Amino acid sequence: MRHFLTLRDFNKEELQEMIDLAIKIKAQQKRGESVPYLKNQTLAMIFEKSSTRTRVSFETGIYQLGGTGLFLSSRDIQLGRGEPMKDTARVISRMVDMVMIRTFEQSKLEEFANYSKVPVINGLTDSFHPVQLMTDYLTMLEFGKENPVVAYVGDGNNMAHSWLYLASIMGFELRIATPRGYSCDSTIAVEAEEFAKKSGAKIILGYDPVGAVQGADVVTTDTWVSMGQEEEKERRVRDFAGFEVNSKLMSYAKEDAIFLHCLPAYRGYEVSEEIFETHANEIFSEAENRLHAQKGIMVWLDMHRDD
Ligand code: CP
Ligand code: NVA
């Protein structure tokens, strides 16, 4: 059985298989065919943090695959009152077929997976957001960016870490520009460098947004204040000055460059209103693709239950 906890747990071929499934299932849905790949299966969705896209896309996705989604906010289940993760895992995984968790530390997700009898999917942790990155990869392909130069401008956070794995495993060029003091985790960066040697990826980490965006095919960013960091907002907004993706910064990218944002977006901070609205088609296609990419992941995990 395989879990989907970080992209580093998969090789390029496996990630490509999930994307291919997503493309196939999306096309079937657009043709009006509903294929019950996960008939009568139940997906439990545990949320210790807020969500719009992750909740709606997983719940709708499992329903469209012939199953049912169970929304479990930690405010409502005993986990929120201190029941251990490992007990929660042993109870829930005896009743459902798959589990998605959004939580804080990656170690909590790993603990759940260690005690789970069914596949577990990372719906975002403080360290990673791998389902979002599969979505972003699918979206880049749809917009014709097959071997892209990607510039990520902003916080060295869960999104940046997952970009590091995606690029280094799939083999494309990724440039990350963060303010000083907000770099990516060095262990993850070193590991990405190792993967890059094998895949032919190019990973460039620095502090200069203009240098990163120069000639890029894809420009992306994320909020400067992630969930759980609300108290740091004032300091972060000060430290991230000069890192807004606005028309001036975007003008350094290729003329046909696309702009991606995992959302929610905070205009006037990590992205300007103008850039956001100019690229709304890409951004909301990306949002829709959460549904399709995650169906590919769930079906793939179901196919590999006996591995
Ligand atoms: N991008 C993303 O994960 O959005 P939500 O927080 O709304 O789920
Ligand atoms: N980095 C953000 C992503 C939100 C989808 C957060 O963790 O809050």
Short mmCIF file of C-alpha atoms in Angstrom, two decimals, residues 140 145-152 163 167 171-176 202 204 211-220 253-254 257-258:
data_model
loop_
_atom_site.label_atom_id
_atom_site.label_comp_id
_atom_site.label_asym_id
_atom_site.label_seq_id
_atom_site.Cartn_x
_atom_site.Cartn_y
_atom_site.Cartn_z
CA MET A 140 1.26 23.81 -16.88
CA LYS A 145 4.44 24.53 -20.74
CA GLU A 146 6.02 21.11 -21.16
CA ASN A 147 9.59 21.72 -20.14
CA PRO A 148 9.14 25.01 -18.35
CA VAL A 149 11.39 27.46 -16.59
CA VAL A 150 9.40 28.19 -13.42
CA ALA A 151 10.00 31.17 -11.15
CA TYR A 152 8.62 31.01 -7.62
CA TRP A 163 7.90 22.94 -6.02
CA ALA A 167 10.92 20.22 -10.40
CA GLY A 171 13.33 17.46 -14.44
CA PHE A 172 12.58 21.10 -15.19
CA GLU A 173 14.20 24.41 -14.22
CA LEU A 174 13.00 26.03 -11.00
CA ARG A 175 14.21 29.35 -9.66
CA ILE A 176 13.12 30.33 -6.19
CA LYS A 202 18.08 22.87 -12.69
CA ILE A 204 18.41 27.90 -8.47
CA GLY A 211 16.73 37.45 -11.70
CA ALA A 212 14.36 34.57 -11.02
CA VAL A 213 11.60 35.82 -13.30
CA GLN A 214 13.90 36.77 -16.20
CA GLY A 215 12.78 34.74 -19.24
CA ALA A 216 10.51 32.42 -17.19
CA ASP A 217 7.63 30.46 -18.76
CA VAL A 218 5.70 30.22 -15.51
CA VAL A 219 5.67 32.68 -12.61
CA THR A 220 4.11 31.67 -9.32
CA ALA A 253 9.10 36.91 -17.87
CA LYS A 254 8.51 35.58 -21.40
CA ALA A 257 4.33 33.41 -19.56
CA ILE A 258 1.53 32.16 -17.38
#
